[in-house]
């Protein structure tokens, strides 16, 4: 069993040009299979709101939901670096609240790090969480918790001014003490500039191949999220149609009395059925 990665391993992988691979996971079985497949990191994203609970966005997701799902992922993947995603309103209101809520992820779910969305405006929170002895990761570009102000789930950093603002956000997040940065839905050349500029690892979801590693939403990768498919998704399986076919086959078997068959039922101890009949007769 390979040992769990540390922030120093991640920095060394950046220096050596070795890509870090990660996916989101929200539950025990998915995390177990992802860990068995050798994922370097697992993110318990607040995307669970859309992928697990069927909300139309991430804003309704609560801190408790994120912590419960992080606990399940931690149990499934004890040797994998797990990142808990801080949901909307768990860090925006005040710095002390951000520290306390980040601390709940570590105390209750045993995560290795937390992730916060936003640039310079969340640097005080990142600094305070890091000062509290916890690892914090930044997340810039498309930040789903701010999809309202961003005008929807849209690519970011496509103009020179917007790209420069992202670069400044990235520098500020590193200076605040983040151990890594995630860049979402940004042109590859902008992500490359940020990666070259920062000493900490810079990871991509929809920001091109040159980042220090790639994240994908497990439900997109596996083909079980139907609401929409972002441009940056590559499907590696179509588990949704496979699941529907399995449910249909089961329903057909039940309706045709093919299930359960003899091999799916328990046998009485030999001779006991005759005794039962006798007992019933004696009581009649
Ligand atoms: O919640 C999540 O899965 C995320 C990704 C969209 C980056 O934050």
PDB file of N, CA, C and O and ligand atoms in Angstrom, residues 24 26 43-48 58 85 115 117 139 144 182 184 205 215 217, ligand 1:
ATOM      1  N   UNK A  24     -13.388  13.884  -7.612  1.00  0.00           N
ATOM      2  CA  UNK A  24     -14.254  14.059  -6.458  1.00  0.00           C
ATOM      3  C   UNK A  24     -14.779  12.684  -6.052  1.00  0.00           C
ATOM      4  O   UNK A  24     -14.837  11.758  -6.860  1.00  0.00           O
ATOM      5  N   UNK A  26     -17.896  11.250  -3.084  1.00  0.00           N
ATOM      6  CA  UNK A  26     -18.863  11.718  -2.089  1.00  0.00           C
ATOM      7  C   UNK A  26     -19.298  10.601  -1.147  1.00  0.00           C
ATOM      8  O   UNK A  26     -19.955  10.865  -0.144  1.00  0.00           O
ATOM      9  N   UNK A  43     -11.305  14.795  -3.589  1.00  0.00           N
ATOM     10  CA  UNK A  43     -12.013  15.993  -3.134  1.00  0.00           C
ATOM     11  C   UNK A  43     -13.453  15.638  -2.824  1.00  0.00           C
ATOM     12  O   UNK A  43     -14.154  15.096  -3.677  1.00  0.00           O
ATOM     13  N   UNK A  44     -13.872  15.928  -1.590  1.00  0.00           N
ATOM     14  CA  UNK A  44     -15.287  15.795  -1.262  1.00  0.00           C
ATOM     15  C   UNK A  44     -15.898  17.162  -1.576  1.00  0.00           C
ATOM     16  O   UNK A  44     -15.985  18.046  -0.721  1.00  0.00           O
ATOM     17  N   UNK A  45     -16.226  17.349  -2.846  1.00  0.00           N
ATOM     18  CA  UNK A  45     -16.653  18.659  -3.335  1.00  0.00           C
ATOM     19  C   UNK A  45     -18.072  18.981  -2.901  1.00  0.00           C
ATOM     20  O   UNK A  45     -18.898  18.081  -2.721  1.00  0.00           O
ATOM     21  N   UNK A  46     -18.336  20.308  -2.806  1.00  0.00           N
ATOM     22  CA  UNK A  46     -19.733  20.671  -2.545  1.00  0.00           C
ATOM     23  C   UNK A  46     -20.575  20.460  -3.813  1.00  0.00           C
ATOM     24  O   UNK A  46     -21.797  20.635  -3.787  1.00  0.00           O
ATOM     25  N   UNK A  47     -19.932  20.044  -4.900  1.00  0.00           N
ATOM     26  CA  UNK A  47     -20.674  19.578  -6.085  1.00  0.00           C
ATOM     27  C   UNK A  47     -21.562  18.392  -5.705  1.00  0.00           C
ATOM     28  O   UNK A  47     -22.428  18.007  -6.496  1.00  0.00           O
ATOM     29  N   UNK A  48     -21.373  17.842  -4.520  1.00  0.00           N
ATOM     30  CA  UNK A  48     -22.261  16.771  -4.058  1.00  0.00           C
ATOM     31  C   UNK A  48     -23.708  17.272  -4.034  1.00  0.00           C
ATOM     32  O   UNK A  48     -24.648  16.481  -4.134  1.00  0.00           O
ATOM     33  N   UNK A  58     -24.681  24.733  -5.939  1.00  0.00           N
ATOM     34  CA  UNK A  58     -24.026  24.303  -4.695  1.00  0.00           C
ATOM     35  C   UNK A  58     -24.455  25.128  -3.482  1.00  0.00           C
ATOM     36  O   UNK A  58     -24.108  24.781  -2.350  1.00  0.00           O
ATOM     37  N   UNK A  85     -14.363  20.246   0.990  1.00  0.00           N
ATOM     38  CA  UNK A  85     -14.704  21.503   0.327  1.00  0.00           C
ATOM     39  C   UNK A  85     -15.561  22.339   1.254  1.00  0.00           C
ATOM     40  O   UNK A  85     -16.619  21.880   1.718  1.00  0.00           O
ATOM     41  N   UNK A 115     -10.657  23.217   1.078  1.00  0.00           N
ATOM     42  CA  UNK A 115     -10.587  24.087  -0.113  1.00  0.00           C
ATOM     43  C   UNK A 115     -11.623  25.201   0.036  1.00  0.00           C
ATOM     44  O   UNK A 115     -12.748  24.956   0.460  1.00  0.00           O
ATOM     45  N   UNK A 117     -13.265  28.678  -2.108  1.00  0.00           N
ATOM     46  CA  UNK A 117     -13.382  29.368  -3.393  1.00  0.00           C
ATOM     47  C   UNK A 117     -13.143  30.861  -3.215  1.00  0.00           C
ATOM     48  O   UNK A 117     -13.582  31.448  -2.226  1.00  0.00           O
ATOM     49  N   UNK A 139      -9.071  28.195  -4.741  1.00  0.00           N
ATOM     50  CA  UNK A 139      -9.839  27.774  -5.928  1.00  0.00           C
ATOM     51  C   UNK A 139     -10.278  29.053  -6.635  1.00  0.00           C
ATOM     52  O   UNK A 139     -11.082  29.806  -6.086  1.00  0.00           O
ATOM     53  N   UNK A 144     -18.138  27.965  -8.519  1.00  0.00           N
ATOM     54  CA  UNK A 144     -19.583  27.736  -8.577  1.00  0.00           C
ATOM     55  C   UNK A 144     -20.384  28.427  -7.476  1.00  0.00           C
ATOM     56  O   UNK A 144     -21.536  28.794  -7.703  1.00  0.00           O
ATOM     57  N   UNK A 182      -6.367  25.443  -7.060  1.00  0.00           N
ATOM     58  CA  UNK A 182      -7.151  24.837  -8.137  1.00  0.00           C
ATOM     59  C   UNK A 182      -7.665  25.953  -9.042  1.00  0.00           C
ATOM     60  O   UNK A 182      -8.191  26.960  -8.557  1.00  0.00           O
ATOM     61  N   UNK A 184     -10.206  26.723 -12.277  1.00  0.00           N
ATOM     62  CA  UNK A 184     -11.337  26.086 -12.970  1.00  0.00           C
ATOM     63  C   UNK A 184     -11.791  26.907 -14.171  1.00  0.00           C
ATOM     64  O   UNK A 184     -12.002  28.132 -14.069  1.00  0.00           O
ATOM     65  N   UNK A 205      -9.123  22.109 -13.338  1.00  0.00           N
ATOM     66  CA  UNK A 205     -10.339  21.425 -13.792  1.00  0.00           C
ATOM     67  C   UNK A 205     -10.836  22.322 -14.922  1.00  0.00           C
ATOM     68  O   UNK A 205     -11.244  23.466 -14.691  1.00  0.00           O
ATOM     69  N   UNK A 215      -8.161  17.522 -12.016  1.00  0.00           N
ATOM     70  CA  UNK A 215      -9.310  17.074 -11.220  1.00  0.00           C
ATOM     71  C   UNK A 215     -10.483  16.840 -12.162  1.00  0.00           C
ATOM     72  O   UNK A 215     -10.656  17.594 -13.127  1.00  0.00           O
ATOM     73  N   UNK A 217     -14.833  15.696 -11.884  1.00  0.00           N
ATOM     74  CA  UNK A 217     -15.978  15.331 -11.054  1.00  0.00           C
ATOM     75  C   UNK A 217     -16.298  13.860 -11.353  1.00  0.00           C
ATOM     76  O   UNK A 217     -16.506  13.496 -12.522  1.00  0.00           O
TER      77      UNK A 217
HETATM   78  O1  LIG B   1     -17.280  21.015  -5.513  1.00  0.00           O
HETATM   79  C1  LIG B   1     -16.466  20.628  -6.353  1.00  0.00           C
HETATM   80  O2  LIG B   1     -16.465  19.485  -6.795  1.00  0.00           O
HETATM   81  C2  LIG B   1     -15.506  21.602  -6.834  1.00  0.00           C
HETATM   82  C3  LIG B   1     -15.037  21.406  -8.224  1.00  0.00           C
HETATM   83  C4  LIG B   1     -16.047  21.961  -9.169  1.00  0.00           C
HETATM   84  C5  LIG B   1     -13.743  22.030  -8.441  1.00  0.00           C
HETATM   85  O3  LIG B   1     -15.204  22.527  -6.167  1.00  0.00           O
END
